[in-house]
Coordinates of C-alpha atoms in Angstrom, one line a residue:
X180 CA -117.5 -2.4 48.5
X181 CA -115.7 -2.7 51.7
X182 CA -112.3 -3.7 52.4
X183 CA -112.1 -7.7 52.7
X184 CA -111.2 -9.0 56.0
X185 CA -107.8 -10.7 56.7
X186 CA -109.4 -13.8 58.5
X187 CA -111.0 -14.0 55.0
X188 CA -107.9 -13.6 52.9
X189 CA -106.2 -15.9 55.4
X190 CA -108.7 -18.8 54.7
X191 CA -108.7 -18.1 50.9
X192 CA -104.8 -18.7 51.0
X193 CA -105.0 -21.6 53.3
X194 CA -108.1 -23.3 51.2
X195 CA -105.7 -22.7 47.9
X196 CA -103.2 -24.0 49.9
X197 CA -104.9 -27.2 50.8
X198 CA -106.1 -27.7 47.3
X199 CA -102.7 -27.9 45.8
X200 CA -101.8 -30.1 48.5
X201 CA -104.1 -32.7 48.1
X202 CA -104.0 -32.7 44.2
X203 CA -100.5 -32.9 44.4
X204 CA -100.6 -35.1 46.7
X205 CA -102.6 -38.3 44.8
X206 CA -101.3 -36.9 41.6
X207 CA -97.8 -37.8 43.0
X208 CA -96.1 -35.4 40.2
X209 CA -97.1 -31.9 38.4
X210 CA -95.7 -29.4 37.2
X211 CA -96.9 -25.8 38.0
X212 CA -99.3 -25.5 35.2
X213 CA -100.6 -28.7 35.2
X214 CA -101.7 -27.7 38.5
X215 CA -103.6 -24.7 37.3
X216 CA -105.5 -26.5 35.2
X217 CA -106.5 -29.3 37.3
X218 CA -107.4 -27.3 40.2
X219 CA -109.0 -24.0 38.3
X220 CA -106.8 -21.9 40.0
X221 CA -104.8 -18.9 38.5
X222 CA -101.5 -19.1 37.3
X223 CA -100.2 -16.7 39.7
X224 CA -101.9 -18.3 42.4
X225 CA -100.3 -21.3 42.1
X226 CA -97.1 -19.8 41.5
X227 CA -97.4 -18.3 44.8
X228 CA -98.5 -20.6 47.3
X229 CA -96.1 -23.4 45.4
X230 CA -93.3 -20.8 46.5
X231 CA -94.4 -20.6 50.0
X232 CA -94.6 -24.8 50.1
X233 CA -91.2 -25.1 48.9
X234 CA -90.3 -22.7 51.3
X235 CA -91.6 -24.3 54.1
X236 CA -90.1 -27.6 52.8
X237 CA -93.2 -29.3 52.1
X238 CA -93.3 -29.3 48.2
X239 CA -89.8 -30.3 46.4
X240 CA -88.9 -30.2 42.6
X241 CA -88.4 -33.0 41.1
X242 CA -86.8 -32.8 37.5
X243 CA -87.3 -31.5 34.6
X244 CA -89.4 -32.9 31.9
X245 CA -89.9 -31.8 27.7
X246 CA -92.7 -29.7 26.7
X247 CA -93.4 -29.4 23.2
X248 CA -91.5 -26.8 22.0
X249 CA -91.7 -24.8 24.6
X250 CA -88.9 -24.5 28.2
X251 CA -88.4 -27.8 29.9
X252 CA -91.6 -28.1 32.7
X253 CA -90.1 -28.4 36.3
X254 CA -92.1 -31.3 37.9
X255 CA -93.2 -31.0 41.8
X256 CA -94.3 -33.4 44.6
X257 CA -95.2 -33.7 48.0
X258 CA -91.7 -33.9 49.9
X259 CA -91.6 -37.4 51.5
X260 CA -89.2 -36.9 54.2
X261 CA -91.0 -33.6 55.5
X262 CA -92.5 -35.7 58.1
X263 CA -93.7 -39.2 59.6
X264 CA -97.1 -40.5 60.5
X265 CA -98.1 -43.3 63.1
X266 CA -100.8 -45.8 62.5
X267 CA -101.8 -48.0 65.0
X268 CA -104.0 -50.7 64.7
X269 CA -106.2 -52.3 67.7
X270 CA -107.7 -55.3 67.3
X271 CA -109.0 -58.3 69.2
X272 CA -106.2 -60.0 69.0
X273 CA -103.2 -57.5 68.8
X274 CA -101.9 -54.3 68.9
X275 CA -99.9 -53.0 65.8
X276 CA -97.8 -49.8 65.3
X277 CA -96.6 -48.7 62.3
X278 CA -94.4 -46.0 61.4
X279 CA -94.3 -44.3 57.6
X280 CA -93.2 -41.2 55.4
X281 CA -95.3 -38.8 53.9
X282 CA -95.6 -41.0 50.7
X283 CA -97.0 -43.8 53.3
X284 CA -93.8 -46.0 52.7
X285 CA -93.6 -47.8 55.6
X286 CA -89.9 -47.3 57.7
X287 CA -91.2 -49.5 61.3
X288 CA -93.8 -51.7 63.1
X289 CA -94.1 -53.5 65.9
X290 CA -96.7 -55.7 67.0
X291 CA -98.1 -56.6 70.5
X292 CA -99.9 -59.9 71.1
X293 CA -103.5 -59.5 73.1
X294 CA -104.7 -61.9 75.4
X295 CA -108.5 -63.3 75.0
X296 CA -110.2 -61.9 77.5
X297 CA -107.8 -58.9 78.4
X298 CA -108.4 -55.8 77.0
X299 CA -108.2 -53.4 79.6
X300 CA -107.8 -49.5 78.9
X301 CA -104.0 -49.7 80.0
X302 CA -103.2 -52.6 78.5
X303 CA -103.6 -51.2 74.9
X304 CA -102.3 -48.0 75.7
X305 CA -99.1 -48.9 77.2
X306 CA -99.1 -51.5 74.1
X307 CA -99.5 -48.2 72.2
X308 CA -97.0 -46.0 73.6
X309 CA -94.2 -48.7 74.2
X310 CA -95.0 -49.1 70.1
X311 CA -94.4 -45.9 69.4
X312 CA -91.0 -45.5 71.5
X313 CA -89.9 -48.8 69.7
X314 CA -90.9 -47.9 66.1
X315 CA -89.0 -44.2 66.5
X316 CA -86.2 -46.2 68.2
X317 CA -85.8 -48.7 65.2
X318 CA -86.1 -46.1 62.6
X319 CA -83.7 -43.8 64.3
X320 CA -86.9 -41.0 64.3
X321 CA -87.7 -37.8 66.8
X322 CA -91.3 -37.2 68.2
X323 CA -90.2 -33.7 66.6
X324 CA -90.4 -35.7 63.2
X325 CA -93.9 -36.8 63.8
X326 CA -97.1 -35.4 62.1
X327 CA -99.2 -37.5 63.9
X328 CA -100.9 -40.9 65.4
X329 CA -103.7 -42.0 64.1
X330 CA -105.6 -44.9 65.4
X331 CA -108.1 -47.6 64.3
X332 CA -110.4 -49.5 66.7
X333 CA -113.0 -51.7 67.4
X334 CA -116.3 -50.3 68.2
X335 CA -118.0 -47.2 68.3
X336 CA -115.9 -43.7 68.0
X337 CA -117.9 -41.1 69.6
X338 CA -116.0 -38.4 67.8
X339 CA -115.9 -34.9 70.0
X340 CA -114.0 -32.7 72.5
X341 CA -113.3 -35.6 74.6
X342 CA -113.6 -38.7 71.8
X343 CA -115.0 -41.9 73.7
X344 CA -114.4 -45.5 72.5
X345 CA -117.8 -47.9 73.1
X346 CA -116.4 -51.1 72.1
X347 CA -118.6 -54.4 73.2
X348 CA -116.6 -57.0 72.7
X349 CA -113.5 -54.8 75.4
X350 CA -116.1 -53.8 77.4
X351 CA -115.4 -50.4 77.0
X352 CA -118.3 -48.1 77.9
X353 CA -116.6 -44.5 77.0
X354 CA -113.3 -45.1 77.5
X355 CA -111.3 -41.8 76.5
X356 CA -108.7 -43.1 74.5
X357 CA -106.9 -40.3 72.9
X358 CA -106.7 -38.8 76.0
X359 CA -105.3 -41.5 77.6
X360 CA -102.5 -41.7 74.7
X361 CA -101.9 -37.8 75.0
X362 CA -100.5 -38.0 78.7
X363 CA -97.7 -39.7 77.0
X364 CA -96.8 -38.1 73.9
X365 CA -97.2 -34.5 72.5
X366 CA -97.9 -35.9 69.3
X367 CA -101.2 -35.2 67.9
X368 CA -103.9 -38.1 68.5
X369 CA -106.6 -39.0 66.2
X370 CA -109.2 -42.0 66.6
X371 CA -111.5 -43.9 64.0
X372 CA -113.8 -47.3 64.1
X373 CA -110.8 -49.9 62.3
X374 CA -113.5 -50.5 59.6
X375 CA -114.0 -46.8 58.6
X376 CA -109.6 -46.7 58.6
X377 CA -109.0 -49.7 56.5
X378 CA -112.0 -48.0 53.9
X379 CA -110.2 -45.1 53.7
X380 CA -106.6 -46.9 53.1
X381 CA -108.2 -49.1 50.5
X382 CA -110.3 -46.4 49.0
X383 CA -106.8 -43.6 48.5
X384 CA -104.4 -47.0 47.6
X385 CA -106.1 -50.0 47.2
X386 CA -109.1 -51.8 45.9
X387 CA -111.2 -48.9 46.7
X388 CA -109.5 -46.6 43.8
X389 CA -111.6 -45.2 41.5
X390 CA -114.9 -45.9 43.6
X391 CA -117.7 -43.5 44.0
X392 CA -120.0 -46.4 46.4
X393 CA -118.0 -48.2 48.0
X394 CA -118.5 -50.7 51.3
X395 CA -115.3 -51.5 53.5
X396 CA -116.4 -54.7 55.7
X397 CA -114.2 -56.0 58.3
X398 CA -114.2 -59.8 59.1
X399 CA -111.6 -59.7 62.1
X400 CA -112.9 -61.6 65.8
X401 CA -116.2 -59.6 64.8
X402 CA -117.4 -57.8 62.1
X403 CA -117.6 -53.9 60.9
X404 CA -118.1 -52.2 57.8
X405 CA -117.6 -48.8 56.7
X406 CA -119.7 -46.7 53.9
X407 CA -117.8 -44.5 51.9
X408 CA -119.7 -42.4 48.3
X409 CA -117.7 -39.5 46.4
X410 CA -115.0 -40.1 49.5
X411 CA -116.6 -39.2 52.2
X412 CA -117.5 -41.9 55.0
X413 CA -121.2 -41.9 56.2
X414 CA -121.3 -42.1 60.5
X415 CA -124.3 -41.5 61.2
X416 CA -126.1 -38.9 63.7
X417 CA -123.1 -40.4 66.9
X418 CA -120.5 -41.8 64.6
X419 CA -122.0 -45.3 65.4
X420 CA -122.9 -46.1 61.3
X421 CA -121.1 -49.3 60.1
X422 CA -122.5 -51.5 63.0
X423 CA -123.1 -54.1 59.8
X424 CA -121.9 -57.5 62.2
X425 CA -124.9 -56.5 64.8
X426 CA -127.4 -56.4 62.1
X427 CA -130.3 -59.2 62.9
X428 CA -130.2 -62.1 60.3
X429 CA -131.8 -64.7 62.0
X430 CA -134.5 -63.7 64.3
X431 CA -134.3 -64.9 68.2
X432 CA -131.1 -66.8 66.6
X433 CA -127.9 -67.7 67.9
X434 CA -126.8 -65.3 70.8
X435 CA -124.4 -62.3 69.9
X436 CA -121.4 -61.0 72.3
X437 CA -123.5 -57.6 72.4
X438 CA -126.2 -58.9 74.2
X439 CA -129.2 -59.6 71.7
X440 CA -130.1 -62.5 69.2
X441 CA -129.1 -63.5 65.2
X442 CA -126.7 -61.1 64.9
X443 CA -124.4 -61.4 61.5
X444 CA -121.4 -61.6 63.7
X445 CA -123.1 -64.7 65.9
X446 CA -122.5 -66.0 62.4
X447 CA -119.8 -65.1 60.4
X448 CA -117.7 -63.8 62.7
X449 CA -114.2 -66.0 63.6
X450 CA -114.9 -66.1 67.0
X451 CA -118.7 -67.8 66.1
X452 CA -117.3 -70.0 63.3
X453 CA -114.9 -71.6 65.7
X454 CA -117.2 -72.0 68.7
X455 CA -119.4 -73.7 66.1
X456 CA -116.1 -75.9 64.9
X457 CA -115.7 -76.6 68.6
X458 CA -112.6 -75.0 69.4
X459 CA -111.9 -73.6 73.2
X460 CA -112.2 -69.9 72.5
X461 CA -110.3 -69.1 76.1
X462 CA -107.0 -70.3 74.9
X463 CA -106.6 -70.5 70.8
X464 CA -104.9 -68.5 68.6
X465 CA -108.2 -67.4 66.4
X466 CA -105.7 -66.5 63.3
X467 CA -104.2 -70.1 63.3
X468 CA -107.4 -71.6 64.4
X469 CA -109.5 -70.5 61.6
X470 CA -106.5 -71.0 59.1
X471 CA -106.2 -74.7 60.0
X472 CA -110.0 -74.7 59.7
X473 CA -109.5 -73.2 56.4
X474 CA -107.6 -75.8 55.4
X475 CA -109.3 -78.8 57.1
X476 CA -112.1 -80.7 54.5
X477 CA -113.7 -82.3 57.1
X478 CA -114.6 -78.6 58.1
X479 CA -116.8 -78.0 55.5
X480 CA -119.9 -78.1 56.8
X481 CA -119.0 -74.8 59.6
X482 CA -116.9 -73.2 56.8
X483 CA -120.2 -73.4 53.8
X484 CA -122.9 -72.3 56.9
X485 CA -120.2 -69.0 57.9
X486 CA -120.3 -68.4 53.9
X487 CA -124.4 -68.4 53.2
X488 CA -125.0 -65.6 56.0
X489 CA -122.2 -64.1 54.8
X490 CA -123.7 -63.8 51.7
X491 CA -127.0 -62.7 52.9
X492 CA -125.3 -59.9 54.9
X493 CA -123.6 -58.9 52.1
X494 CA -126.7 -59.0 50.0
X495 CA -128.5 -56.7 52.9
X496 CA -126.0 -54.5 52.6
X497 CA -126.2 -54.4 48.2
X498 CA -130.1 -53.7 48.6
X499 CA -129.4 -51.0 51.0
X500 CA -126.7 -49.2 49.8
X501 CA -126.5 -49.9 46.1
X502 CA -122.6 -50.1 45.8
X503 CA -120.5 -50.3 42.7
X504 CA -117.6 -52.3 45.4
X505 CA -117.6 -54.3 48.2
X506 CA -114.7 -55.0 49.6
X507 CA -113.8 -58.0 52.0
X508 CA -111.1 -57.2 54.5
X509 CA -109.5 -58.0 58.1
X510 CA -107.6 -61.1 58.7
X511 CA -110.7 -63.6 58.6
X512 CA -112.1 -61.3 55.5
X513 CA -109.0 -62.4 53.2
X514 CA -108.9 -65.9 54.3
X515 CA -112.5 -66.7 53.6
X516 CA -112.1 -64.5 50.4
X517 CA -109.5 -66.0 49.0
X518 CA -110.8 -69.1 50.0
X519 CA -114.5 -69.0 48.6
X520 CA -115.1 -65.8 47.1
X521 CA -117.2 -67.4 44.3
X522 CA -119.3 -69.1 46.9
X523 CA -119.7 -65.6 48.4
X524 CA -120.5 -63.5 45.8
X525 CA -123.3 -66.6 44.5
X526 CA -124.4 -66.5 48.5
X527 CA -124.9 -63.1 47.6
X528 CA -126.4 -63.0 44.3
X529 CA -129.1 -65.3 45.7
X530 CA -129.7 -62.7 48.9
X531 CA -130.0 -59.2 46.6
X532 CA -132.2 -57.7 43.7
X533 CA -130.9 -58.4 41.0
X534 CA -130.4 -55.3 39.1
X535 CA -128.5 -53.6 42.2
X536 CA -126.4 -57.0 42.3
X537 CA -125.2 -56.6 38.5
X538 CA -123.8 -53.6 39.7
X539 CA -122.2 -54.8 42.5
X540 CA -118.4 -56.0 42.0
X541 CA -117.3 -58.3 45.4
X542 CA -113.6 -58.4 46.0
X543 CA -110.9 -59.1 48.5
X544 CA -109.0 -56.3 49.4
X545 CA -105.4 -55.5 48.0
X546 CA -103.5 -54.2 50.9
X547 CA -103.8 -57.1 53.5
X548 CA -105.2 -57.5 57.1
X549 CA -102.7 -54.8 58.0
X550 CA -104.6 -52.0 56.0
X551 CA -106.2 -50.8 59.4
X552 CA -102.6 -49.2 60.8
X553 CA -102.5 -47.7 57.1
X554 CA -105.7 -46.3 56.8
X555 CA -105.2 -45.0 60.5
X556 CA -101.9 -43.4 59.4
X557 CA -104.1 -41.8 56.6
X558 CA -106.4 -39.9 59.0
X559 CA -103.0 -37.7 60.4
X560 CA -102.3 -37.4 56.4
X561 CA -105.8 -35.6 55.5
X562 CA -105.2 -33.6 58.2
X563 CA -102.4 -32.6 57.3
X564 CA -104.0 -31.9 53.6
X565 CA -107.1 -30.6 54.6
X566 CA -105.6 -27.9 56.8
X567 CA -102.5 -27.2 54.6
X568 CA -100.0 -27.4 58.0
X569 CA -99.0 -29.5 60.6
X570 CA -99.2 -28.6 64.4
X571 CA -95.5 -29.2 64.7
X572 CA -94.7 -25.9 66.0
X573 CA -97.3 -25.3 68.7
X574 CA -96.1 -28.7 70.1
X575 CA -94.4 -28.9 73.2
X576 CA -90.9 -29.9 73.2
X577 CA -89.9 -33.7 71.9
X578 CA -89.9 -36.8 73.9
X579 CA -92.5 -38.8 75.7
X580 CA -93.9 -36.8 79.2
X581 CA -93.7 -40.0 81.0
X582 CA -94.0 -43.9 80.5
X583 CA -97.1 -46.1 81.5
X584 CA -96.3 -48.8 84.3

């Protein structure tokens, strides 16, 4: 047999590395042989590469704990404080930047009002960046500090070398949006449809725990959804998968943003059920608007018509994808769920087959309309796991290269 390669011993250490990362990571505590028996890996091994973590700062002890008769176990975990992730959240309505630890405890945000209408390139990046100066500023954090920036949008997310946003309802038609971020920061960039971010935040901390089939949607302005089995997100042949609000569910029906006819979002969307209230969609505040609608009785009627086709969408999406969990989130998500989430799930129940319903559970998520910033703060962290490093150290120095004007 010949002699093994280094490239290949190289990856073997870094997969075991990224293995005991990620367990240790979601397991939040473990103590070295605990980790050998959950991952399979020798005791040595992980004797080893836990010795170059700590050593490296990335893994800390964390007390001592009994073991039946035997020496105290020294527990471990993923070192909060070795670095700090960015999520930033763009929306139709704002900008939000958020600033966390490794343990995703959040330390600093900042939100930027967008007006209808505006949603020009530079005006969400220079959202963006002045977000990240501020939330860095307020937390008293270097760009040395940072792992990363992730960042959830609307749209489609045409992941590759130069990662192009499509985004109807901006009229962005390949806008290059990480790059645009990278000529002001060193820190690393990455980019997902919001949908496909909050799926992931819900799945690793929220409503999604535990799930195997699970299906994010996101009620915001418009609508998204994001399909996630054994963790992994399905995109599609162009990343464009999740399109849910621009499904047809009412043929030659009421006209979409996108350009066609019956679309879900026409429907259920907050911008459609307030043109259908009446309100002047050029100057209201869709959050408040659709709140005081909420809360209005004489608003029924829109509010009950928004619910059916919601209903049916989600029943479209039971039949298809035969999930154990939906999961109702964005701003407009929570407050229609909270408000009529029995009236949903029967809208439904009535729309589905019903053995694939039964096994259907329909909730509101648990972490709030702000999950999108999280679960984009999330994509840096799996990185960061996945790989077993940061870039840190092939970055150029810290501080911004330049300001947008």
């Amino acid at each position: 047999m010949g002699r093994p390669k280094r490239g290949t011993l190289r990856d073997v250490r870094r997969g075991n590395r990224s293995v005991l990362l990620w367990t240790l990571y979601f397991a939040k505590e473990l103590s070295r042989l605990e980790l050998a028996q959950v991952t399979g890996l020798s005791p040595a091994t992980v004797s080893n590469v836990i010795g170059d973590l700590i050593a490296d700062g990335i893994v800390v002890e964390a007390g001592a704990v009994d073991s039946d008769g035997g020496r105290p176990r020294i527990m471990l975990r993923v070192d909060p404080s070795y670095g700090n992730v960015l999520g930033v959240d763009v929306g139709e309505t704002r900008v939000r930047v958020e600033l966390f630890d490794l343990a995703m405890t959040r330390k600093a945000s900042r939100e930027y009002a967008l007006d209808p209408g505006h949603h020009e390139p530079g005006v969400v990046v220079r959202h963006i960046v002045e977000g990240l100066k501020t939330v860095l500023a307020d937390a008293g954090i270097d760009e040395s500090d940072v792992l990363g920036m992730g960042i959830g949008v609307p749209g489609v997310v045409e992941q590759g070398p130069d990662l192009l946003i499509h985004a109807n309802a901006f009229g962005w038609d390949g806008v290059p949006l990480r790059a645009l971020v990278r000529e002001s920061t060193s820190i690393p960039v990455f980019v997902d449809n919001g949908a496909k971010t909050m799926g992931q935040a819900e799945l690793w901390f929220g409503a999604g725990q535990g799930a195997r089939h699970m299906v994010m949607t996101l009620i915001g302005s418009g609508i998204g959804a994001s399909i996630i089995t054994d963790g992994v997100t399905y995109r599609g042949v162009a990343s464009s998968a999740g399109e849910w609000g621009h499904t047809t569910i009412a043929l030659d029906g009421r006209p979409c943003r996108c350009g066609h006819k019956g679309c879900l979002e026409a429907y259920v969307g907050a911008e459609a059920i307030l043109a259908q209230a009446g309100a002047d969609l050029a100057t209201v505040d869709e959050e408040s608007a659709l709140a005081a609608l909420v809360a209005d009785p004489g608003a029924r009627p829109v509010l009950e018509e928004a619910v059916r086709h919601l209903g049916a969408g989600l029943g479209n999406l039971i039949n298809l994808f035969n999930p154990e969990r939906i999961i109702l989130g964005g701003w407009a998500g929570h407050l229609l769920g909270r408000e009529f989430l029995t009236e949903i799930r029967e809208a439904a129940e009535r729309n589905s087959l019903p053995r694939p319903f039964s096994q259907a559970s329909i909730q509101v998520g648990a972490l709030g309309p702000e999950a999108v910033a999280l679960g984009a703060a999330t994509l840096v962290v799996e990185d960061f796991l996945v790989s077993g490093q940061d870039g840190r150290a092939a970055r150029p120095a810290a501080g911004l290269a330049h300001s947008l004007t």
